[in-house]
């Protein structure tokens, strides 16, 4: 029976069962969890098969861990050239731009910063550290079959960096992918994106998917008249090749390769490459070279023994004004686990190994005496065990434990508990508790640390960052005539007993690292509502409330987390006409968030309420052709004064008491939303199945 389950779904997107492929999709882009036929609501579950919450294939309704699923159709409502932009459509997830000049950023889950979000590709920890900031924009939407999201720590399964949550990007299966897919899109800002993929069959049991993505934006725009580009220029190419193999008894086998090159620039309008690294004209120029390899193999044994592996290489060559930043990162990962069913228990036992090499030209990789270069070499060995116990039809219990060994921090323990109670198909309650950890690397991509002149000071022995998390999730399917309203509500609470804090303010000549003297809190609630009417209109609404802060010992007050709005949400309305024409109205809204202001800053410390709204009209034809177009940022919202002193980016006149009495310095971190105003887009997609 267990092998039959694994034959239904090849792990992490390598293959899907016929049942999963045949599920009816609603207009929200999510798969129905309760079937509707002959105007009667059926109590038979026909859920997706998910793998991210428990590392094994299980129907979504049976999973004790709350997993959100979004397929490509969901993201097609607002077409974007990369996952980094598209993921903003998911309630509680915010792509954060960390620099108003080069537009690099990371992904926040429930207000927690990017380093706490683990991003997987086909279940592999490909995206981390450097690539979290520089590599996310290079993942094209055309590769994506679906995305699974787990909010809250998952360190007992995935180890370090999974403190805030997991985003698993599952790519298309070469065995079932279309023979040819072409998607071309352009905007009135001259953003041009081309996605091309084709499939090759080598007999009945071997297939290869080759995908090419090219994105080019080379039009300098300065609508706010500060002499800086409103959006970073980009020239990016990504090549992806995935192989899938059909084996005896449907055992797993597959591997994939991806290469990314990107040339990114943001800065003064008159900048060109001859000014790279000079103090004449300010520019931030970033060259990225990245290669990835990952795969899965199920051993030819009677037992279910599976090995996963990945390797990525990332080379960064950058200049921020006159400050060079060069870095190399190599991450190797391997994991083998044994899955066994004993009665009502699904047992899993695994061993993992991860090795990270990192080197850069900043003080973050200098030796203790500050005289020699000392690259970081961080091997982590881990073992984990998990038991998913189906007590009865209504109750499922999951217990997990992970032990990691780091050469500096030694033993790191991560327990996990999950319980699901479902009295009937219309009500499901899930409670999850777990601990998270992150082994911190002493390097930073903060502009303040890129001068090379700062001394790194470690005030005390640095301990792993630790957190404890509780999450209560309730799903209610409400019958309305022959339709369903789906309510998905969550309460979450995370307590940080330790965080590594980098102090750049006490002494401008130093970076002072220390453990958090106090504690950190991330708490809040979220609600998603999905409803498809009995006429072709569907609505998806989401809202999230956040309270994210740190409390320091001896300080009566609390410090709110930067870029973590108290209120945020998403909305999507779709109407499909009988002639296969669809109108999609989508967007996100954000409440006030605390921003990094300077002393005596004239700019407000909190951002205003704002929304980024989009509309699209698409028309599909039986031939496989689809034409789409629309408007992004309908209300033309952009932040005010995202740059401090853009007329003096090298701080040459910062000490002039007449023109600069408050000693303001050039600063790029204030921006809280894209600077791209209203713009149109037009695209064409053609598919041969």
XYZ file of N, CA, C and O in Angstrom, residues 51-148:
392
model
N 3.063 17.682 -0.086
C 4.239 17.031 0.486
C 5.036 17.940 1.414
O 5.841 17.477 2.198
N 4.822 19.242 1.353
C 5.703 20.155 2.068
C 5.547 20.062 3.580
O 6.521 20.158 4.316
N 4.338 19.869 4.087
C 4.136 19.903 5.522
C 4.773 18.758 6.273
O 5.220 18.918 7.406
N 4.811 17.568 5.644
C 5.287 16.382 6.352
C 6.379 15.632 5.613
O 6.822 14.580 6.060
N 6.812 16.133 4.455
C 7.876 15.544 3.636
C 7.428 14.285 2.905
O 8.199 13.650 2.231
N 6.162 13.910 3.062
C 5.673 12.722 2.378
C 4.351 13.068 1.692
O 3.629 13.961 2.130
N 4.011 12.356 0.603
C 2.767 12.658 -0.096
C 1.562 12.262 0.729
O 1.457 11.137 1.216
N 0.635 13.206 0.912
C -0.577 12.963 1.672
C -1.641 13.920 1.151
O -1.330 15.033 0.718
N -2.892 13.493 1.151
C -3.944 14.393 0.700
C -4.017 15.588 1.644
O -3.770 15.470 2.850
N -4.368 16.727 1.100
C -4.373 17.952 1.900
C -5.319 17.848 3.087
O -5.023 18.333 4.179
N -6.467 17.192 2.892
C -7.433 17.081 3.980
C -6.915 16.202 5.108
O -7.310 16.352 6.261
N -6.018 15.254 4.798
C -5.481 14.350 5.806
C -4.227 14.897 6.479
O -3.805 14.387 7.516
N -3.624 15.916 5.917
C -2.376 16.442 6.472
C -2.626 17.121 7.816
O -3.488 17.993 7.925
N -1.872 16.751 8.856
C -2.023 17.435 10.147
C -1.403 18.826 10.156
O -1.621 19.593 11.088
N -0.628 19.137 9.135
C 0.007 20.447 9.010
C -0.748 21.265 7.966
O -1.052 20.763 6.876
N -1.072 22.500 8.300
C -1.784 23.373 7.366
C -0.872 23.756 6.208
O 0.192 24.349 6.409
N -1.279 23.411 5.004
C -0.506 23.697 3.797
C -1.394 24.463 2.826
O -2.503 24.025 2.512
N -0.913 25.606 2.351
C -1.631 26.377 1.336
C -1.059 26.032 -0.033
O 0.156 25.931 -0.199
N -1.954 25.859 -1.016
C -1.539 25.434 -2.357
C -1.985 26.470 -3.380
O -3.154 26.872 -3.397
N -1.069 26.876 -4.233
C -1.378 27.843 -5.289
C -0.765 27.324 -6.586
O 0.437 27.047 -6.654
N -1.614 27.186 -7.631
C -1.095 26.688 -8.887
C -0.846 27.838 -9.858
O -1.081 29.006 -9.563
N -0.372 27.479 -11.035
C 0.010 28.493 -12.013
C -1.181 29.348 -12.436
O -1.032 30.551 -12.696
N -2.368 28.742 -12.465
C -3.553 29.500 -12.864
C -3.815 30.655 -11.905
O -4.240 31.738 -12.309
N -3.555 30.434 -10.626
C -3.744 31.485 -9.624
C -2.836 32.680 -9.925
O -3.265 33.840 -9.882
N -1.570 32.415 -10.246
C -0.631 33.501 -10.491
C -0.817 34.138 -11.869
O -0.348 35.262 -12.094
N -1.507 33.437 -12.772
C -1.746 34.004 -14.097
C -2.745 35.159 -14.053
O -2.879 35.900 -15.023
N -3.431 35.340 -12.942
C -4.375 36.454 -12.830
C -3.667 37.804 -12.872
O -4.269 38.818 -13.225
N -2.397 37.817 -12.483
C -1.572 39.020 -12.588
C -0.195 38.585 -13.055
O 0.712 38.374 -12.243
N 0.007 38.409 -14.360
C 1.258 37.845 -14.873
C 2.464 38.705 -14.518
O 2.443 39.929 -14.650
N 3.504 38.057 -14.035
C 4.754 38.713 -13.659
C 5.913 37.904 -14.217
O 5.772 36.707 -14.490
N 7.094 38.517 -14.348
C 8.233 37.791 -14.918
C 8.977 36.918 -13.921
O 9.922 36.230 -14.305
N 8.615 36.936 -12.623
C 9.376 36.162 -11.648
C 8.517 35.814 -10.448
O 7.503 36.459 -10.163
N 8.965 34.793 -9.707
C 8.281 34.363 -8.491
C 8.316 35.458 -7.437
O 7.357 35.618 -6.662
N 9.394 36.216 -7.381
C 9.524 37.252 -6.362
C 8.354 38.230 -6.408
O 7.825 38.634 -5.368
N 7.926 38.619 -7.578
C 6.798 39.528 -7.720
C 5.465 38.801 -7.555
O 4.525 39.322 -6.950
N 5.376 37.584 -8.081
C 4.105 36.859 -8.072
C 3.661 36.470 -6.671
O 2.467 36.466 -6.368
N 4.605 36.172 -5.780
C 4.257 35.647 -4.462
C 3.521 36.678 -3.615
O 2.915 36.330 -2.592
N 3.522 37.946 -4.031
C 2.781 38.982 -3.298
C 1.286 38.708 -3.303
O 0.552 39.258 -2.464
N 0.798 37.859 -4.203
C -0.627 37.549 -4.263
C -1.072 36.639 -3.123
O -2.263 36.429 -2.924
N -0.124 36.073 -2.366
C -0.442 35.170 -1.262
C -0.577 35.975 0.023
O 0.342 36.700 0.415
N -1.703 35.855 0.678
C -1.961 36.585 1.910
C -0.934 36.222 2.985
O -0.647 35.046 3.212
N -0.362 37.226 3.649
C 0.615 37.008 4.708
C 2.042 36.925 4.230
O 2.961 36.793 5.050
N 2.260 37.009 2.912
C 3.616 36.957 2.360
C 3.898 38.279 1.652
O 3.112 38.724 0.818
N 5.037 38.892 1.983
C 5.366 40.204 1.431
C 6.758 40.187 0.815
O 7.749 39.982 1.508
N 6.858 40.377 -0.525
C 8.175 40.583 -1.130
C 8.681 41.978 -0.738
O 8.053 42.978 -1.077
N 9.779 42.018 -0.005
C 10.269 43.279 0.531
C 11.459 43.785 -0.266
O 12.477 43.103 -0.371
N 11.329 44.990 -0.847
C 12.456 45.629 -1.513
C 13.351 46.259 -0.444
O 12.922 47.135 0.304
N 14.592 45.800 -0.363
C 15.505 46.277 0.668
C 16.357 47.454 0.224
O 17.069 48.031 1.042
N 16.296 47.783 -1.037
C 17.099 48.892 -1.556
C 16.294 49.621 -2.625
O 15.812 49.007 -3.574
N 16.157 50.931 -2.465
C 15.384 51.729 -3.421
C 16.146 52.008 -4.704
O 15.581 52.574 -5.640
N 17.418 51.611 -4.773
C 18.228 51.851 -5.962
C 18.356 50.581 -6.803
O 17.975 50.555 -7.969
N 18.887 49.492 -6.206
C 19.113 48.272 -6.979
C 17.913 47.335 -6.944
O 17.878 46.339 -7.676
N 16.926 47.615 -6.070
C 15.677 46.848 -6.007
C 15.861 45.377 -5.647
O 15.025 44.540 -6.006
N 16.944 45.029 -4.959
C 17.062 43.679 -4.436
C 16.170 43.539 -3.206
O 15.829 44.526 -2.557
N 15.779 42.312 -2.880
C 14.871 42.137 -1.763
C 14.806 40.707 -1.290
O 15.551 39.838 -1.752
N 13.919 40.461 -0.341
C 13.693 39.117 0.169
C 12.209 38.943 0.455
O 11.412 39.859 0.243
N 11.836 37.768 0.937
C 10.427 37.441 1.132
C 10.144 37.279 2.617
O 10.809 36.499 3.304
N 9.150 38.035 3.106
C 8.756 37.989 4.507
C 7.490 37.146 4.649
O 6.536 37.308 3.893
N 7.477 36.230 5.630
C 6.283 35.476 5.990
C 5.848 35.928 7.373
O 6.619 35.872 8.327
N 4.619 36.397 7.463
C 4.065 36.883 8.731
C 4.993 37.887 9.423
O 5.170 37.869 10.639
N 5.600 38.767 8.637
C 6.395 39.854 9.176
C 7.828 39.521 9.495
O 8.617 40.438 9.797
N 8.226 38.258 9.445
C 9.602 37.883 9.756
C 10.492 38.121 8.543
O 10.112 37.870 7.405
N 11.735 38.552 8.798
C 12.641 38.921 7.718
C 12.980 37.729 6.825
O 12.806 36.566 7.196
N 13.520 38.050 5.652
C 13.820 37.053 4.636
C 14.672 35.881 5.081
O 14.421 34.740 4.667
N 15.733 36.082 5.902
C 16.563 34.941 6.307
C 15.809 33.851 7.050
O 16.299 32.728 7.172
N 14.612 34.155 7.562
C 13.836 33.156 8.295
C 12.879 32.383 7.393
O 12.145 31.520 7.862
N 12.863 32.702 6.105
C 12.013 32.001 5.148
C 12.851 31.022 4.347
O 13.830 31.413 3.711
N 12.500 29.753 4.386
C 13.197 28.756 3.571
C 12.436 28.581 2.261
O 11.230 28.310 2.265
N 13.138 28.744 1.164
C 12.538 28.603 -0.159
C 13.134 27.374 -0.825
O 14.350 27.277 -1.014
N 12.269 26.430 -1.155
C 12.678 25.175 -1.765
C 12.280 25.160 -3.236
O 11.276 25.753 -3.626
N 13.065 24.484 -4.036
C 12.683 24.166 -5.411
C 12.624 22.651 -5.513
O 13.629 21.967 -5.303
N 11.445 22.132 -5.780
C 11.211 20.688 -5.801
C 11.695 20.031 -4.511
O 12.304 18.959 -4.524
N 11.416 20.695 -3.381
C 11.755 20.140 -2.087
C 13.195 20.301 -1.671
O 13.569 19.890 -0.573
N 14.024 20.922 -2.500
C 15.445 21.063 -2.203
C 15.767 22.490 -1.756
O 15.264 23.459 -2.335
N 16.635 22.652 -0.733
C 16.989 23.992 -0.239
C 17.964 24.693 -1.168
O 19.119 24.936 -0.836
N 17.470 25.061 -2.348
C 18.311 25.693 -3.362
C 18.492 27.178 -3.067
O 19.556 27.755 -3.278
N 17.447 27.818 -2.582
C 17.451 29.274 -2.421
C 17.722 29.600 -0.956
O 16.913 29.315 -0.087
N 18.874 30.207 -0.677
C 19.220 30.598 0.686
C 20.325 31.629 0.639
O 21.031 31.778 -0.358
N 20.480 32.362 1.732
C 21.569 33.325 1.903
C 21.646 34.292 0.730
O 20.731 35.059 0.502
N 22.739 34.252 -0.038
C 22.909 35.208 -1.129
C 21.753 35.168 -2.115
O 21.262 36.200 -2.560
N 21.295 33.967 -2.469
C 20.247 33.879 -3.488
C 18.902 34.359 -2.978
O 18.029 34.700 -3.765
N 18.717 34.387 -1.645
C 17.474 34.938 -1.110
C 17.334 36.396 -1.516
O 16.249 36.897 -1.772
N 18.465 37.100 -1.602
C 18.445 38.512 -1.963
C 18.570 38.710 -3.465
O 17.872 39.524 -4.057
N 19.459 37.940 -4.106
C 19.791 38.213 -5.498
C 19.255 37.191 -6.494
O 19.301 37.433 -7.691
N 18.775 36.037 -6.040
C 18.418 34.989 -6.971
C 16.944 34.746 -7.181
O 16.552 34.059 -8.114
N 16.084 35.321 -6.336
C 14.658 35.031 -6.435
C 14.044 35.552 -7.725
O 13.138 34.948 -8.285
N 14.532 36.689 -8.186
C 13.970 37.268 -9.404
C 14.296 36.440 -10.630
O 13.726 36.658 -11.693
N 15.178 35.483 -10.509
C 15.558 34.659 -11.650
C 14.769 33.375 -11.780
O 15.104 32.533 -12.610
N 13.723 33.195 -10.962
C 12.886 32.000 -11.069
C 11.638 32.365 -11.859
O 10.739 33.033 -11.353
N 11.532 31.961 -13.127
C 10.384 32.362 -13.960
C 9.127 31.596 -13.595
O 9.175 30.432 -13.162
N 7.984 32.236 -13.778
C 6.706 31.591 -13.492
C 6.418 30.414 -14.422
O 5.657 29.512 -14.070
N 7.024 30.411 -15.600
C 6.733 29.358 -16.569
C 7.174 27.986 -16.083
O 6.677 26.966 -16.549
N 8.123 27.935 -15.148
C 8.600 26.659 -14.635
C 7.664 26.060 -13.602
O 7.741 24.877 -13.283
N 6.777 26.882 -13.057
C 6.047 26.501 -11.854
C 4.807 25.689 -12.192
O 3.983 26.095 -13.011
N 4.676 24.546 -11.544
C 3.416 23.804 -11.594
C 2.507 24.265 -10.466
O 1.327 24.501 -10.665
N 3.051 24.403 -9.265
C 2.313 24.917 -8.122
C 3.307 25.339 -7.043
O 4.506 25.024 -7.114
N 2.792 26.042 -6.049
C 3.588 26.461 -4.905
C 2.860 26.055 -3.640
O 1.660 26.323 -3.485
N 3.570 25.397 -2.730
C 3.021 25.018 -1.445
C 3.650 25.887 -0.366
O 4.867 26.108 -0.365
